[in-house]
PDB file of C-alpha atoms and ligand atoms in Angstrom:
ATOM      1  CA  MET A 127     108.847 100.082  14.866  1.00 41.00           C
ATOM      2  CA  ILE A 128     106.254  98.296  16.992  1.00 43.00           C
ATOM      3  CA  ASN A 129     107.948  96.956  20.060  1.00 48.00           C
ATOM      4  CA  ASN A 130     106.158  94.644  22.392  1.00 87.00           C
ATOM      5  CA  ARG A 131     107.582  95.546  25.778  1.00 96.00           C
ATOM      6  CA  ILE A 132     107.254  99.201  26.722  1.00 98.00           C
ATOM      7  CA  ARG A 133     110.329 100.700  28.392  1.00 98.00           C
ATOM      8  CA  LEU A 134     109.685 102.468  31.678  1.00 98.00           C
ATOM      9  CA  GLY A 135     111.615 105.638  32.410  1.00 98.00           C
ATOM     10  CA  VAL A 136     111.244 106.646  36.047  1.00 98.00           C
ATOM     11  CA  ASN A 137     111.294 110.380  36.675  1.00 98.00           C
ATOM     12  CA  ILE A 138     112.830 111.179  40.075  1.00 98.00           C
ATOM     13  CA  ASP A 139     112.272 114.972  40.109  1.00 98.00           C
ATOM     14  CA  HIS A 140     109.841 114.895  42.992  1.00 98.00           C
ATOM     15  CA  VAL A 141     112.201 113.060  45.305  1.00 98.00           C
ATOM     16  CA  ALA A 142     114.282 116.219  44.944  1.00 98.00           C
ATOM     17  CA  THR A 143     111.167 118.343  45.584  1.00 98.00           C
ATOM     18  CA  VAL A 144     110.785 116.702  49.009  1.00 98.00           C
ATOM     19  CA  ARG A 145     114.510 117.026  49.736  1.00 98.00           C
ATOM     20  CA  ASN A 146     114.484 120.718  48.835  1.00 98.00           C
ATOM     21  CA  ALA A 147     111.524 121.391  51.140  1.00 97.00           C
ATOM     22  CA  ARG A 148     113.988 121.228  54.041  1.00 96.00           C
ATOM     23  CA  GLY A 149     117.127 122.316  52.209  1.00 92.00           C
ATOM     24  CA  GLY A 150     119.159 119.260  53.265  1.00 95.00           C
ATOM     25  CA  VAL A 151     120.286 116.083  51.519  1.00 97.00           C
ATOM     26  CA  HIS A 152     117.426 113.698  52.338  1.00 98.00           C
ATOM     27  CA  PRO A 153     115.740 112.078  50.440  1.00 98.00           C
ATOM     28  CA  ASP A 154     118.487 111.697  47.854  1.00 98.00           C
ATOM     29  CA  PRO A 155     117.159 111.500  44.252  1.00 98.00           C
ATOM     30  CA  VAL A 156     120.211 109.487  43.146  1.00 98.00           C
ATOM     31  CA  ARG A 157     119.460 106.841  45.778  1.00 98.00           C
ATOM     32  CA  ALA A 158     115.890 106.754  44.454  1.00 98.00           C
ATOM     33  CA  ALA A 159     117.238 106.344  40.913  1.00 98.00           C
ATOM     34  CA  LEU A 160     119.351 103.360  41.982  1.00 98.00           C
ATOM     35  CA  LEU A 161     116.363 101.805  43.727  1.00 98.00           C
ATOM     36  CA  ALA A 162     114.213 102.400  40.627  1.00 98.00           C
ATOM     37  CA  GLU A 163     116.877 100.671  38.567  1.00 98.00           C
ATOM     38  CA  LYS A 164     116.769  97.703  40.942  1.00 98.00           C
ATOM     39  CA  ALA A 165     112.978  97.574  40.580  1.00 98.00           C
ATOM     40  CA  GLY A 166     113.334  97.288  36.803  1.00 97.00           C
ATOM     41  CA  ALA A 167     113.327 100.861  35.481  1.00 98.00           C
ATOM     42  CA  ASP A 168     114.739 100.883  31.964  1.00 98.00           C
ATOM     43  CA  GLY A 169     115.914 104.460  32.284  1.00 98.00           C
ATOM     44  CA  ILE A 170     115.960 107.425  34.647  1.00 98.00           C
ATOM     45  CA  THR A 171     114.505 110.788  33.725  1.00 98.00           C
ATOM     46  CA  ALA A 172     115.308 114.058  35.462  1.00 98.00           C
ATOM     47  CA  HIS A 173     114.457 117.632  34.549  1.00 98.00           C
ATOM     48  CA  LEU A 174     116.998 120.333  35.255  1.00 98.00           C
ATOM     49  CA  ARG A 175     114.761 123.382  35.315  1.00 97.00           C
ATOM     50  CA  GLU A 176     116.047 126.892  34.818  1.00 96.00           C
ATOM     51  CA  ASP A 177     114.898 127.784  38.346  1.00 96.00           C
ATOM     52  CA  ARG A 178     116.374 124.535  39.845  1.00 97.00           C
ATOM     53  CA  ARG A 179     113.165 124.018  41.802  1.00 95.00           C
ATOM     54  CA  HIS A 180     113.833 120.297  42.201  1.00 97.00           C
ATOM     55  CA  ILE A 181     116.803 118.671  40.419  1.00 98.00           C
ATOM     56  CA  ARG A 182     120.092 120.552  40.774  1.00 98.00           C
ATOM     57  CA  ASP A 183     123.243 120.545  38.655  1.00 98.00           C
ATOM     58  CA  GLU A 184     125.084 118.255  41.082  1.00 98.00           C
ATOM     59  CA  ASP A 185     122.200 115.725  40.926  1.00 98.00           C
ATOM     60  CA  MET A 186     122.658 115.484  37.162  1.00 98.00           C
ATOM     61  CA  GLU A 187     126.427 115.069  37.574  1.00 98.00           C
ATOM     62  CA  ARG A 188     125.921 112.268  40.121  1.00 98.00           C
ATOM     63  CA  LEU A 189     123.231 110.550  38.041  1.00 98.00           C
ATOM     64  CA  MET A 190     125.661 110.431  35.124  1.00 98.00           C
ATOM     65  CA  GLN A 191     128.304 108.845  37.345  1.00 98.00           C
ATOM     66  CA  GLU A 192     126.224 106.485  39.453  1.00 98.00           C
ATOM     67  CA  ILE A 193     123.342 105.002  37.483  1.00 98.00           C
ATOM     68  CA  ASN A 194     123.722 102.076  35.098  1.00 98.00           C
ATOM     69  CA  VAL A 195     120.696 102.684  32.870  1.00 98.00           C
ATOM     70  CA  PRO A 196     120.400 105.550  30.349  1.00 98.00           C
ATOM     71  CA  LEU A 197     119.713 109.043  31.665  1.00 98.00           C
ATOM     72  CA  ASN A 198     117.043 111.039  29.865  1.00 98.00           C
ATOM     73  CA  PHE A 199     117.898 114.705  30.504  1.00 98.00           C
ATOM     74  CA  GLU A 200     114.775 116.875  30.355  1.00 98.00           C
ATOM     75  CA  MET A 201     115.472 120.499  29.638  1.00 98.00           C
ATOM     76  CA  ALA A 202     114.300 123.734  28.076  1.00 97.00           C
ATOM     77  CA  ALA A 203     116.004 124.664  24.793  1.00 98.00           C
ATOM     78  CA  THR A 204     118.224 127.359  26.299  1.00 97.00           C
ATOM     79  CA  THR A 205     121.897 128.246  25.841  1.00 98.00           C
ATOM     80  CA  GLU A 206     122.639 127.437  29.487  1.00 98.00           C
ATOM     81  CA  MET A 207     121.156 123.922  29.209  1.00 98.00           C
ATOM     82  CA  LEU A 208     122.971 123.252  25.941  1.00 98.00           C
ATOM     83  CA  GLU A 209     126.293 123.973  27.643  1.00 98.00           C
ATOM     84  CA  ILE A 210     125.486 121.619  30.552  1.00 98.00           C
ATOM     85  CA  VAL A 211     124.050 118.762  28.508  1.00 98.00           C
ATOM     86  CA  THR A 212     126.822 118.729  25.879  1.00 98.00           C
ATOM     87  CA  ARG A 213     129.359 118.535  28.711  1.00 98.00           C
ATOM     88  CA  LEU A 214     127.574 115.707  30.557  1.00 98.00           C
ATOM     89  CA  LYS A 215     126.561 113.807  27.392  1.00 98.00           C
ATOM     90  CA  PRO A 216     123.596 111.755  28.658  1.00 98.00           C
ATOM     91  CA  ALA A 217     122.111 109.118  26.350  1.00 97.00           C
ATOM     92  CA  SER A 218     119.170 111.318  25.500  1.00 98.00           C
ATOM     93  CA  SER A 219     117.624 114.713  25.966  1.00 98.00           C
ATOM     94  CA  CYS A 220     113.976 115.656  25.983  1.00 98.00           C
ATOM     95  CA  LEU A 221     113.122 119.233  25.118  1.00 98.00           C
ATOM     96  CA  VAL A 222     110.183 120.556  27.125  1.00 98.00           C
ATOM     97  CA  PRO A 223     108.477 123.939  27.465  1.00 97.00           C
ATOM     98  CA  GLU A 224     109.115 125.907  30.637  1.00 95.00           C
ATOM     99  CA  LYS A 225     107.587 129.254  29.720  1.00 91.00           C
ATOM    100  CA  ARG A 226     103.995 129.937  28.705  1.00 88.00           C
ATOM    101  CA  GLU A 227     104.997 131.243  25.293  1.00 89.00           C
ATOM    102  CA  GLU A 228     106.650 127.895  24.424  1.00 91.00           C
ATOM    103  CA  LEU A 229     103.404 125.980  25.032  1.00 91.00           C
ATOM    104  CA  THR A 230     100.823 124.837  22.534  1.00 86.00           C
ATOM    105  CA  THR A 231      97.170 125.102  23.578  1.00 82.00           C
ATOM    106  CA  GLU A 232      97.309 121.719  25.332  1.00 82.00           C
ATOM    107  CA  GLY A 233     100.708 122.001  26.958  1.00 92.00           C
ATOM    108  CA  GLY A 234     103.480 120.425  24.857  1.00 97.00           C
ATOM    109  CA  LEU A 235     106.326 122.258  23.190  1.00 98.00           C
ATOM    110  CA  ASP A 236     105.177 124.399  20.250  1.00 97.00           C
ATOM    111  CA  VAL A 237     107.686 123.114  17.717  1.00 97.00           C
ATOM    112  CA  VAL A 238     105.814 124.731  14.836  1.00 97.00           C
ATOM    113  CA  LYS A 239     106.266 128.200  16.351  1.00 96.00           C
ATOM    114  CA  SER A 240     109.858 127.565  17.517  1.00 96.00           C
ATOM    115  CA  TYR A 241     110.927 125.760  14.331  1.00 97.00           C
ATOM    116  CA  ASN A 242     113.926 127.920  13.408  1.00 97.00           C
ATOM    117  CA  HIS A 243     115.349 128.031  16.929  1.00 96.00           C
ATOM    118  CA  LEU A 244     114.894 124.276  17.394  1.00 98.00           C
ATOM    119  CA  GLU A 245     116.451 123.376  14.055  1.00 97.00           C
ATOM    120  CA  ASP A 246     119.850 124.689  15.070  1.00 97.00           C
ATOM    121  CA  TYR A 247     119.449 123.547  18.693  1.00 98.00           C
ATOM    122  CA  ILE A 248     118.615 119.942  17.758  1.00 98.00           C
ATOM    123  CA  SER A 249     121.544 119.687  15.362  1.00 97.00           C
ATOM    124  CA  GLN A 250     123.924 120.828  18.127  1.00 98.00           C
ATOM    125  CA  LEU A 251     122.582 118.116  20.453  1.00 98.00           C
ATOM    126  CA  LYS A 252     122.839 115.471  17.765  1.00 98.00           C
ATOM    127  CA  ASN A 253     126.375 116.576  16.856  1.00 98.00           C
ATOM    128  CA  ALA A 254     127.291 115.967  20.504  1.00 98.00           C
ATOM    129  CA  GLY A 255     125.978 112.403  20.176  1.00 98.00           C
ATOM    130  CA  ILE A 256     122.861 113.005  22.286  1.00 98.00           C
ATOM    131  CA  SER A 257     119.596 111.572  21.062  1.00 98.00           C
ATOM    132  CA  VAL A 258     116.769 114.137  20.944  1.00 98.00           C
ATOM    133  CA  SER A 259     113.144 113.781  21.950  1.00 98.00           C
ATOM    134  CA  LEU A 260     110.529 116.543  21.738  1.00 98.00           C
ATOM    135  CA  PHE A 261     107.686 116.664  24.267  1.00 98.00           C
ATOM    136  CA  ILE A 262     104.633 117.625  22.213  1.00 98.00           C
ATOM    137  CA  ASP A 263     100.877 117.288  22.074  1.00 98.00           C
ATOM    138  CA  ALA A 264      99.320 114.502  20.032  1.00 98.00           C
ATOM    139  CA  ASP A 265      98.776 116.971  17.230  1.00 98.00           C
ATOM    140  CA  LEU A 266      99.548 115.929  13.662  1.00 98.00           C
ATOM    141  CA  GLU A 267     101.062 119.283  12.734  1.00 98.00           C
ATOM    142  CA  GLN A 268     103.417 119.195  15.741  1.00 98.00           C
ATOM    143  CA  ILE A 269     104.395 115.609  14.945  1.00 98.00           C
ATOM    144  CA  ARG A 270     105.115 116.428  11.298  1.00 98.00           C
ATOM    145  CA  ALA A 271     107.223 119.446  12.296  1.00 98.00           C
ATOM    146  CA  SER A 272     109.168 117.335  14.842  1.00 98.00           C
ATOM    147  CA  ASN A 273     109.936 114.807  12.153  1.00 98.00           C
ATOM    148  CA  ASP A 274     110.996 117.526   9.701  1.00 98.00           C
ATOM    149  CA  LEU A 275     113.294 118.933  12.396  1.00 98.00           C
ATOM    150  CA  GLY A 276     115.156 115.629  12.579  1.00 97.00           C
ATOM    151  CA  ALA A 277     114.145 114.712  16.139  1.00 98.00           C
ATOM    152  CA  ASP A 278     114.994 111.083  16.956  1.00 98.00           C
ATOM    153  CA  LYS A 279     111.711 110.662  18.835  1.00 98.00           C
ATOM    154  CA  VAL A 280     108.743 112.491  20.287  1.00 98.00           C
ATOM    155  CA  GLU A 281     107.033 112.100  23.629  1.00 98.00           C
ATOM    156  CA  LEU A 282     103.282 112.656  23.416  1.00 98.00           C
ATOM    157  CA  HIS A 283     101.804 114.626  26.328  1.00 98.00           C
ATOM    158  CA  THR A 284      99.288 112.443  28.162  1.00 98.00           C
ATOM    159  CA  GLY A 285      98.154 115.181  30.586  1.00 97.00           C
ATOM    160  CA  ALA A 286      94.939 116.104  28.747  1.00 97.00           C
ATOM    161  CA  TYR A 287      93.919 112.414  28.615  1.00 98.00           C
ATOM    162  CA  VAL A 288      94.644 111.843  32.325  1.00 98.00           C
ATOM    163  CA  ASP A 289      92.817 115.015  33.407  1.00 97.00           C
ATOM    164  CA  ALA A 290      89.711 114.357  31.281  1.00 98.00           C
ATOM    165  CA  GLU A 291      86.728 112.269  32.346  1.00 97.00           C
ATOM    166  CA  GLY A 292      84.110 110.181  30.532  1.00 97.00           C
ATOM    167  CA  ASP A 293      83.672 110.842  26.812  1.00 98.00           C
ATOM    168  CA  LYS A 294      86.312 113.548  26.840  1.00 98.00           C
ATOM    169  CA  ARG A 295      88.882 111.027  28.120  1.00 98.00           C
ATOM    170  CA  ILE A 296      87.941 108.607  25.338  1.00 98.00           C
ATOM    171  CA  GLU A 297      88.387 111.435  22.839  1.00 98.00           C
ATOM    172  CA  GLU A 298      91.824 112.281  24.252  1.00 98.00           C
ATOM    173  CA  LEU A 299      92.831 108.621  24.103  1.00 98.00           C
ATOM    174  CA  GLU A 300      91.835 108.580  20.436  1.00 98.00           C
ATOM    175  CA  ARG A 301      94.044 111.620  19.842  1.00 98.00           C
ATOM    176  CA  LEU A 302      96.970 109.749  21.414  1.00 98.00           C
ATOM    177  CA  ARG A 303      96.169 106.707  19.284  1.00 98.00           C
ATOM    178  CA  SER A 304      96.086 108.685  16.008  1.00 98.00           C
ATOM    179  CA  GLY A 305      99.216 110.604  17.008  1.00 98.00           C
ATOM    180  CA  ALA A 306     101.158 107.428  17.800  1.00 98.00           C
ATOM    181  CA  LYS A 307     100.009 105.836  14.548  1.00 98.00           C
ATOM    182  CA  TYR A 308     101.117 108.868  12.553  1.00 98.00           C
ATOM    183  CA  CYS A 309     104.562 108.744  14.233  1.00 98.00           C
ATOM    184  CA  ALA A 310     104.937 105.106  13.223  1.00 98.00           C
ATOM    185  CA  GLU A 311     103.994 105.994   9.638  1.00 98.00           C
ATOM    186  CA  LEU A 312     106.789 108.585   9.680  1.00 98.00           C
ATOM    187  CA  ASN A 313     109.155 106.046  11.269  1.00 98.00           C
ATOM    188  CA  LEU A 314     109.463 108.353  14.267  1.00 98.00           C
ATOM    189  CA  GLU A 315     109.931 106.641  17.647  1.00 98.00           C
ATOM    190  CA  VAL A 316     107.077 107.582  19.967  1.00 98.00           C
ATOM    191  CA  HIS A 317     106.978 107.792  23.770  1.00 98.00           C
ATOM    192  CA  ALA A 318     104.314 109.012  26.189  1.00 98.00           C
ATOM    193  CA  GLY A 319     104.246 110.714  29.538  1.00 98.00           C
ATOM    194  CA  HIS A 320     102.812 113.163  32.041  1.00 98.00           C
ATOM    195  CA  GLY A 321     100.380 112.416  34.818  1.00 98.00           C
ATOM    196  CA  LEU A 322     100.132 108.666  34.132  1.00 98.00           C
ATOM    197  CA  ASN A 323      98.957 106.605  37.115  1.00 98.00           C
ATOM    198  CA  PHE A 324      97.670 103.106  37.908  1.00 98.00           C
ATOM    199  CA  GLU A 325      94.195 103.987  36.635  1.00 98.00           C
ATOM    200  CA  THR A 326      95.177 105.533  33.306  1.00 98.00           C
ATOM    201  CA  VAL A 327      98.301 103.658  32.188  1.00 98.00           C
ATOM    202  CA  LYS A 328      96.765 100.470  30.789  1.00 98.00           C
ATOM    203  CA  ALA A 329      94.725 102.074  28.024  1.00 98.00           C
ATOM    204  CA  VAL A 330      97.778 103.987  26.773  1.00 98.00           C
ATOM    205  CA  ALA A 331      99.929 100.856  27.007  1.00 98.00           C
ATOM    206  CA  ALA A 332      97.425  99.120  24.717  1.00 98.00           C
ATOM    207  CA  ILE A 333      98.380 101.526  21.891  1.00 98.00           C
ATOM    208  CA  PRO A 334     100.991  99.367  20.144  1.00 97.00           C
ATOM    209  CA  GLU A 335     103.201 102.123  18.697  1.00 97.00           C
ATOM    210  CA  PHE A 336     104.346 103.483  22.074  1.00 98.00           C
ATOM    211  CA  THR A 337     107.801 102.207  22.993  1.00 97.00           C
ATOM    212  CA  GLU A 338     108.464 104.091  26.244  1.00 98.00           C
ATOM    213  CA  PHE A 339     106.620 105.794  29.098  1.00 98.00           C
ATOM    214  CA  ASN A 340     108.160 108.367  31.404  1.00 98.00           C
ATOM    215  CA  ILE A 341     106.414 108.446  34.758  1.00 98.00           C
ATOM    216  CA  GLY A 342     107.331 110.303  37.934  1.00 98.00           C
ATOM    217  CA  HIS A 343     104.944 112.170  40.176  1.00 98.00           C
ATOM    218  CA  PHE A 344     102.471 109.347  40.747  1.00 98.00           C
ATOM    219  CA  LEU A 345     105.212 106.754  41.383  1.00 98.00           C
ATOM    220  CA  VAL A 346     106.923 108.953  43.955  1.00 98.00           C
ATOM    221  CA  GLY A 347     103.588 109.816  45.611  1.00 98.00           C
ATOM    222  CA  GLU A 348     102.513 106.181  45.740  1.00 98.00           C
ATOM    223  CA  ALA A 349     105.892 105.257  47.229  1.00 98.00           C
ATOM    224  CA  ILE A 350     104.748 106.981  50.441  1.00 98.00           C
ATOM    225  CA  PHE A 351     102.176 104.233  50.856  1.00 98.00           C
ATOM    226  CA  CYS A 352     103.876 101.135  49.460  1.00 98.00           C
ATOM    227  CA  GLY A 353     107.538 101.968  48.865  1.00 98.00           C
ATOM    228  CA  LEU A 354     109.234 102.945  45.617  1.00 98.00           C
ATOM    229  CA  GLU A 355     110.040  99.408  44.490  1.00 98.00           C
ATOM    230  CA  ASP A 356     106.455  98.189  44.872  1.00 98.00           C
ATOM    231  CA  SER A 357     105.063 101.278  43.222  1.00 98.00           C
ATOM    232  CA  ILE A 358     107.332 100.717  40.187  1.00 98.00           C
ATOM    233  CA  LEU A 359     106.632  96.968  40.089  1.00 98.00           C
ATOM    234  CA  GLN A 360     102.890  97.581  40.091  1.00 98.00           C
ATOM    235  CA  MET A 361     103.210 100.159  37.281  1.00 98.00           C
ATOM    236  CA  ARG A 362     105.330  97.685  35.300  1.00 98.00           C
ATOM    237  CA  LYS A 363     102.683  95.001  35.762  1.00 98.00           C
ATOM    238  CA  LEU A 364      99.870  97.269  34.565  1.00 98.00           C
ATOM    239  CA  MET A 365     101.910  98.394  31.539  1.00 98.00           C
ATOM    240  CA  ASP A 366     102.520  94.757  30.594  1.00 97.00           C
ATOM    241  CA  GLU A 367      98.854  93.882  31.078  1.00 96.00           C
ATOM    242  CA  GLY A 368      97.770  96.831  28.934  1.00 97.00           C
ATOM    243  CA  ARG A 369     100.229  95.887  26.187  1.00 97.00           C
ATOM    244  CA  ASN A 370      99.488  92.154  26.187  1.00 94.00           C
ATOM    245  CA  ASN A 371      95.694  92.279  26.232  1.00 83.00           C
TER     246      ASN A 371
HETATM  247  N1  PXP B 972     107.563 113.436  30.471  1.00 61.11           N
HETATM  248  C1  PXP B 972     107.876 114.744  30.448  1.00 61.11           C
HETATM  249  C2  PXP B 972     108.429 115.309  29.193  1.00 61.11           C
HETATM  250  C3  PXP B 972     107.702 115.536  31.589  1.00 61.11           C
HETATM  251  O1  PXP B 972     108.036 116.837  31.552  1.00 61.11           O
HETATM  252  C4  PXP B 972     107.216 114.946  32.773  1.00 61.11           C
HETATM  253  C5  PXP B 972     107.041 115.767  33.995  1.00 61.11           C
HETATM  254  O2  PXP B 972     108.254 116.205  34.467  1.00 61.11           O
HETATM  255  C6  PXP B 972     106.944 113.574  32.754  1.00 61.11           C
HETATM  256  C7  PXP B 972     107.094 112.850  31.574  1.00 61.11           C
HETATM  257  C8  PXP B 972     106.494 112.853  33.966  1.00 61.11           C
HETATM  258  O3  PXP B 972     105.266 113.334  34.363  1.00 61.11           O
HETATM  259  P1  PXP B 972     104.698 112.899  35.772  1.00 61.11           P
HETATM  260  O4  PXP B 972     105.691 113.343  36.800  1.00 61.11           O
HETATM  261  O5  PXP B 972     103.404 113.606  35.829  1.00 61.11           O
HETATM  262  O6  PXP B 972     104.569 111.407  35.738  1.00 61.11           O
END
């Protein structure tokens, strides 16, 4: 279960945010995905939101055709998304909350509350050959429920850790550590993501159970200053340092 090198999934949603600001075709998120791949991304993540505020249907279609690393399709657990994802058949899906009522107190998907709906939904994804991840808080009850639901993996929400300062940040890091450890005990693959940046990534990378990080907004923002390749290479370096120390 414990894997030494952490995979890096690069989320390209916010390249599409900039493109959509002017309604044209530039910058192209698929071009960014190919560049991320060249810089060593192990996977590409994109979130097709119900309101299509950044990634659009045709972006997902092109990502499936053009990239050479696995696509992690982030989505809400809706009927519309199930139809799209089972047609495109990406390597994996990650179920995320989009509406307030799907959120736990911290911000991940409330799998305990949505258990019955998710049970059927997850089995449909798995029957289509798509691996399923659930984006949840580092909460033992949520982790246990995800495991009971048959999810292939969970992604622990790192937002509360990134946003906290001082002792509160240490406390949040401990929550991530206990959550990741519990996943490993259950034999449940565990990923992490949301808000990670150069300052916060190393401490999470040092938690040995994490096998993958999904990072987007900071990498795309930093690319303004140093370019996307350098921003990814620097993140990769910090992840490796965190893991190997
Ligand atoms: N993981 C999941 C499940 C997410 O929803 C997001 C945000 O789209 C990320 C990771 C990446 O977060 P960020 O863009 O803050 O790095």
